[in-house]
Amino acid sequence: MRQHVNPLSRFFQLPLELPAPEQLFDDPGRPIHLDIGCARGICLQELAALRPDRNHLGVEIRRPLVRSAQRDRDRLERLNLHYLFCNANVSLEGWMAALPQDRLQLVSIQFPDPWFKRRHRKRRVLQPSLLLAIAATLQPGRELFVQSDVLAVIEPMVALVELSGCFDRPAEDARPWRADNPLPVPTERERYVQELGLPAYRVLYRRNRQPLPDPEELEIAWQRVDNPANDAVPPDG
């Protein structure tokens, strides 16, 4: 059962100064996998054990889940793993911008909260400003992975990423959806979906060499695609 919080509420709009990698990991020089919306973080626990050559950071807007995940991390002594409470669209941009070049090598957004209604589009986790911050931090060839079990969630994410022009899909991946998860560990939600025999919609992107688009132009283009009714021109007179 998903427990939504409204990321636009005043409390979640307060920017947080997130700790630098030196404060999070025993070896801050490892490449970082950033999982946005990590929930309880069990997937990252397993990934941290399977991939000790990476640092794994989960960020989550629901503070109780972060506290529980961090307690597990401390108990397991996974020193290449950390969890942080924050609103990704408020606090992540500055943190990513301060990273050494090519430190961030993978960003994943897996099964984000399903804000279905158009009027709730600003509550979605992947907003144009966050996407541009990710694209600005990832070097060419580094990866962005998105997945959901809800088409109404994944389709706007895909539309936004592809409108930016900053990412390409691997040529060998199936269209419109990748057949499997490129990560070796599924999330709890993914396991639940698989047990029910339901589909998961996945896309893997790699940063290309295209420059970042103008933020305002990207926002306008995304609104036209995501809510074309708002782009209607009223008749003269």
Short mmCIF file of C-alpha atoms in Angstrom, two decimals:
data_model
loop_
_atom_site.label_atom_id
_atom_site.label_comp_id
_atom_site.label_asym_id
_atom_site.label_seq_id
_atom_site.Cartn_x
_atom_site.Cartn_y
_atom_site.Cartn_z
CA MET A 1 0.00 0.00 0.00
CA ARG A 2 1.45 3.35 -1.04
CA GLN A 3 1.27 6.17 1.50
CA HIS A 4 1.32 9.47 -0.36
CA VAL A 5 2.60 12.75 0.94
CA ASN A 6 2.04 16.02 -0.87
CA PRO A 7 5.50 17.25 -1.97
CA LEU A 8 4.06 20.73 -2.58
CA SER A 9 3.08 21.27 1.06
CA ARG A 10 5.05 23.99 2.84
CA PHE A 11 7.00 21.54 5.02
CA PHE A 12 8.41 19.67 2.03
CA GLN A 13 9.31 22.89 0.20
CA LEU A 14 11.99 23.78 2.76
CA PRO A 15 15.39 23.15 1.13
CA LEU A 16 17.79 20.90 3.04
CA GLU A 17 21.56 21.01 2.83
CA LEU A 18 22.40 17.38 2.14
CA PRO A 19 25.68 15.89 3.39
CA ALA A 20 28.56 15.51 0.94
CA PRO A 21 29.72 11.99 0.00
CA GLU A 22 32.58 12.33 2.50
CA GLN A 23 29.97 12.35 5.27
CA LEU A 24 27.96 9.46 3.87
CA PHE A 25 30.33 6.70 2.80
CA ASP A 26 33.53 5.07 4.04
CA ASP A 27 35.13 5.58 0.61
CA PRO A 28 33.56 8.68 -0.98
CA GLY A 29 35.56 8.21 -4.19
CA ARG A 30 33.46 5.29 -5.42
CA PRO A 31 30.94 5.93 -8.23
CA ILE A 32 27.47 6.74 -6.91
CA HIS A 33 24.14 5.13 -7.70
CA LEU A 34 21.36 7.54 -6.69
CA ASP A 35 17.91 6.01 -6.21
CA ILE A 36 15.21 8.69 -6.04
CA GLY A 37 12.16 7.61 -4.08
CA CYS A 38 13.79 4.56 -2.51
CA ALA A 39 10.90 3.86 -0.08
CA ARG A 40 12.02 1.33 2.55
CA GLY A 41 15.34 0.87 0.74
CA ILE A 42 15.52 -2.93 0.77
CA CYS A 43 16.51 -3.05 -2.89
CA LEU A 44 19.47 -0.76 -2.20
CA GLN A 45 20.53 -2.90 0.77
CA GLU A 46 20.93 -5.87 -1.52
CA LEU A 47 22.55 -3.83 -4.27
CA ALA A 48 25.11 -2.43 -1.83
CA ALA A 49 26.12 -6.00 -0.94
CA LEU A 50 26.23 -7.16 -4.57
CA ARG A 51 28.07 -4.08 -5.85
CA PRO A 52 30.61 -3.03 -3.21
CA ASP A 53 32.50 -1.06 -5.87
CA ARG A 54 29.70 1.55 -5.86
CA ASN A 55 28.24 3.86 -3.25
CA HIS A 56 24.46 3.67 -3.09
CA LEU A 57 22.35 6.61 -1.95
CA GLY A 58 18.60 6.40 -1.50
CA VAL A 59 16.53 9.55 -1.05
CA GLU A 60 12.94 9.44 0.12
CA ILE A 61 10.32 12.05 1.06
CA ARG A 62 8.71 9.89 3.77
CA ARG A 63 10.89 10.37 6.84
CA PRO A 64 9.75 7.26 8.80
CA LEU A 65 10.86 5.03 5.90
CA VAL A 66 14.26 6.72 5.85
CA ARG A 67 14.72 6.19 9.59
CA SER A 68 13.87 2.49 9.29
CA ALA A 69 16.13 2.04 6.27
CA GLN A 70 19.03 3.80 7.96
CA ARG A 71 18.66 1.62 11.07
CA ASP A 72 18.97 -1.46 8.87
CA ARG A 73 22.00 0.04 7.14
CA ASP A 74 23.71 0.64 10.49
CA ARG A 75 22.87 -2.85 11.73
CA LEU A 76 24.24 -4.44 8.56
CA GLU A 77 27.27 -2.10 8.55
CA ARG A 78 26.86 -1.36 4.85
CA LEU A 79 29.33 1.49 4.64
CA ASN A 80 28.75 2.01 0.91
CA LEU A 81 25.07 2.71 1.55
CA HIS A 82 23.16 5.66 2.95
CA TYR A 83 19.60 6.99 3.05
CA LEU A 84 18.52 10.64 3.22
CA PHE A 85 15.20 12.34 3.82
CA CYS A 86 14.44 15.11 1.33
CA ASN A 87 12.17 16.37 -1.39
CA ALA A 88 14.20 15.51 -4.49
CA ASN A 89 12.84 18.49 -6.43
CA VAL A 90 13.89 20.93 -3.72
CA SER A 91 17.17 19.63 -2.30
CA LEU A 92 18.91 17.39 -4.83
CA GLU A 93 19.92 19.90 -7.50
CA GLY A 94 22.54 21.65 -5.38
CA TRP A 95 23.86 18.38 -4.00
CA MET A 96 24.40 16.94 -7.47
CA ALA A 97 25.99 20.15 -8.75
CA ALA A 98 28.61 19.97 -5.98
CA LEU A 99 29.73 16.42 -6.84
CA PRO A 100 33.12 15.85 -8.47
CA GLN A 101 32.89 15.23 -12.21
CA ASP A 102 31.62 11.74 -13.11
CA ARG A 103 31.07 10.75 -9.47
CA LEU A 104 27.35 10.19 -10.17
CA GLN A 105 27.06 7.36 -12.69
CA LEU A 106 23.54 5.93 -12.31
CA VAL A 107 20.21 7.47 -11.33
CA SER A 108 17.11 5.34 -10.88
CA ILE A 109 13.48 6.32 -10.32
CA GLN A 110 11.48 3.18 -9.66
CA PHE A 111 7.72 2.95 -9.14
CA PRO A 112 7.17 6.56 -8.02
CA ASP A 113 3.90 7.61 -6.40
CA PRO A 114 1.12 7.60 -9.02
CA TRP A 115 -0.28 11.11 -9.22
CA PHE A 116 -2.86 10.41 -11.92
CA LYS A 117 -4.76 13.70 -12.16
CA ARG A 118 -3.51 16.43 -14.49
CA ARG A 119 -3.93 19.02 -11.76
CA HIS A 120 -1.46 17.01 -9.67
CA ARG A 121 1.24 16.98 -12.35
CA LYS A 122 3.48 19.25 -10.25
CA ARG A 123 3.52 16.56 -7.56
CA ARG A 124 5.24 14.05 -9.82
CA VAL A 125 8.78 13.23 -8.84
CA LEU A 126 10.39 13.85 -12.24
CA GLN A 127 9.99 17.55 -12.97
CA PRO A 128 11.90 19.42 -15.71
CA SER A 129 14.28 21.10 -13.25
CA LEU A 130 15.22 17.78 -11.62
CA LEU A 131 15.72 16.11 -14.99
CA LEU A 132 18.02 18.93 -16.13
CA ALA A 133 20.00 18.67 -12.88
CA ILE A 134 20.44 14.94 -13.49
CA ALA A 135 21.46 15.53 -17.10
CA ALA A 136 23.93 18.22 -16.04
CA THR A 137 25.62 15.85 -13.58
CA LEU A 138 25.74 12.64 -15.62
CA GLN A 139 28.62 12.34 -18.06
CA PRO A 140 28.03 10.86 -21.55
CA GLY A 141 27.31 7.15 -21.31
CA ARG A 142 26.09 7.28 -17.71
CA GLU A 143 22.60 5.99 -17.08
CA LEU A 144 19.11 6.99 -16.01
CA PHE A 145 16.67 4.15 -15.35
CA VAL A 146 12.93 4.63 -14.87
CA GLN A 147 10.21 2.09 -14.30
CA SER A 148 6.59 1.86 -13.12
CA ASP A 149 3.67 -0.51 -13.22
CA VAL A 150 1.31 2.33 -14.23
CA LEU A 151 1.30 3.66 -17.79
CA ALA A 152 -0.11 7.01 -16.65
CA VAL A 153 3.01 7.40 -14.49
CA ILE A 154 5.73 6.18 -16.83
CA GLU A 155 4.48 7.87 -20.02
CA PRO A 156 4.92 11.47 -18.77
CA MET A 157 8.39 10.55 -17.46
CA VAL A 158 9.39 9.15 -20.84
CA ALA A 159 7.92 12.14 -22.65
CA LEU A 160 9.89 14.56 -20.50
CA VAL A 161 13.20 12.71 -20.81
CA GLU A 162 12.91 12.43 -24.56
CA LEU A 163 11.83 16.06 -25.00
CA SER A 164 15.03 17.13 -23.27
CA GLY A 165 17.15 15.55 -26.01
CA CYS A 166 19.82 14.73 -23.42
CA PHE A 167 19.37 10.95 -23.35
CA ASP A 168 19.30 8.05 -25.79
CA ARG A 169 18.03 4.51 -25.39
CA PRO A 170 20.44 1.63 -25.99
CA ALA A 171 19.93 0.43 -29.54
CA GLU A 172 19.48 -3.16 -28.41
CA ASP A 173 16.61 -2.40 -26.00
CA ALA A 174 13.06 -3.30 -27.00
CA ARG A 175 10.56 -0.52 -27.75
CA PRO A 176 8.48 0.89 -26.23
CA TRP A 177 9.50 -0.90 -23.04
CA ARG A 178 12.63 -2.71 -22.01
CA ALA A 179 11.97 -6.39 -21.32
CA ASP A 180 13.91 -6.66 -18.06
CA ASN A 181 15.38 -4.70 -15.20
CA PRO A 182 19.07 -3.80 -15.77
CA LEU A 183 19.59 -3.85 -12.01
CA PRO A 184 20.19 -7.28 -10.46
CA VAL A 185 17.74 -6.68 -7.57
CA PRO A 186 14.03 -5.83 -7.93
CA THR A 187 12.29 -3.36 -5.64
CA GLU A 188 9.58 -4.51 -3.23
CA ARG A 189 6.94 -3.04 -5.53
CA GLU A 190 8.46 -4.82 -8.51
CA ARG A 191 8.34 -8.15 -6.67
CA TYR A 192 4.69 -7.54 -5.80
CA VAL A 193 3.85 -6.76 -9.44
CA GLN A 194 5.70 -9.84 -10.65
CA GLU A 195 3.87 -12.08 -8.17
CA LEU A 196 0.55 -10.85 -9.56
CA GLY A 197 1.71 -11.45 -13.12
CA LEU A 198 1.30 -7.77 -14.01
CA PRO A 199 3.53 -5.81 -16.39
CA ALA A 200 6.26 -3.37 -15.40
CA TYR A 201 7.16 -0.64 -17.88
CA ARG A 202 10.89 0.09 -18.02
CA VAL A 203 13.18 2.39 -19.96
CA LEU A 204 16.95 2.69 -19.66
CA TYR A 205 18.55 5.90 -20.90
CA ARG A 206 22.17 6.88 -21.44
CA ARG A 207 23.36 10.46 -21.32
CA ASN A 208 24.40 11.67 -24.75
CA ARG A 209 26.56 14.67 -25.66
CA GLN A 210 23.73 17.07 -26.39
CA PRO A 211 23.75 20.32 -24.40
CA LEU A 212 21.01 21.05 -21.91
CA PRO A 213 17.92 22.69 -23.39
CA ASP A 214 16.62 26.02 -22.16
CA PRO A 215 14.64 25.24 -18.98
CA GLU A 216 11.68 27.45 -19.90
CA GLU A 217 11.45 25.98 -23.39
CA LEU A 218 11.54 22.46 -21.98
CA GLU A 219 8.77 23.28 -19.50
CA ILE A 220 6.57 24.72 -22.27
CA ALA A 221 7.20 21.75 -24.58
CA TRP A 222 6.41 19.28 -21.80
CA GLN A 223 3.16 21.06 -20.91
CA ARG A 224 2.10 20.88 -24.56
CA VAL A 225 2.73 17.15 -24.68
CA ASP A 226 1.44 16.31 -21.21
CA ASN A 227 -1.63 18.53 -21.25
CA PRO A 228 -2.41 19.54 -24.83
CA ALA A 229 -5.82 20.97 -23.90
CA ASN A 230 -4.06 23.86 -22.19
CA ASP A 231 -2.36 24.75 -25.47
CA ALA A 232 -5.61 25.41 -27.31
CA VAL A 233 -5.80 28.86 -28.87
CA PRO A 234 -9.14 30.64 -28.28
CA PRO A 235 -10.90 31.95 -31.40
CA ASP A 236 -10.56 35.65 -32.25
CA GLY A 237 -13.28 37.96 -31.04
#
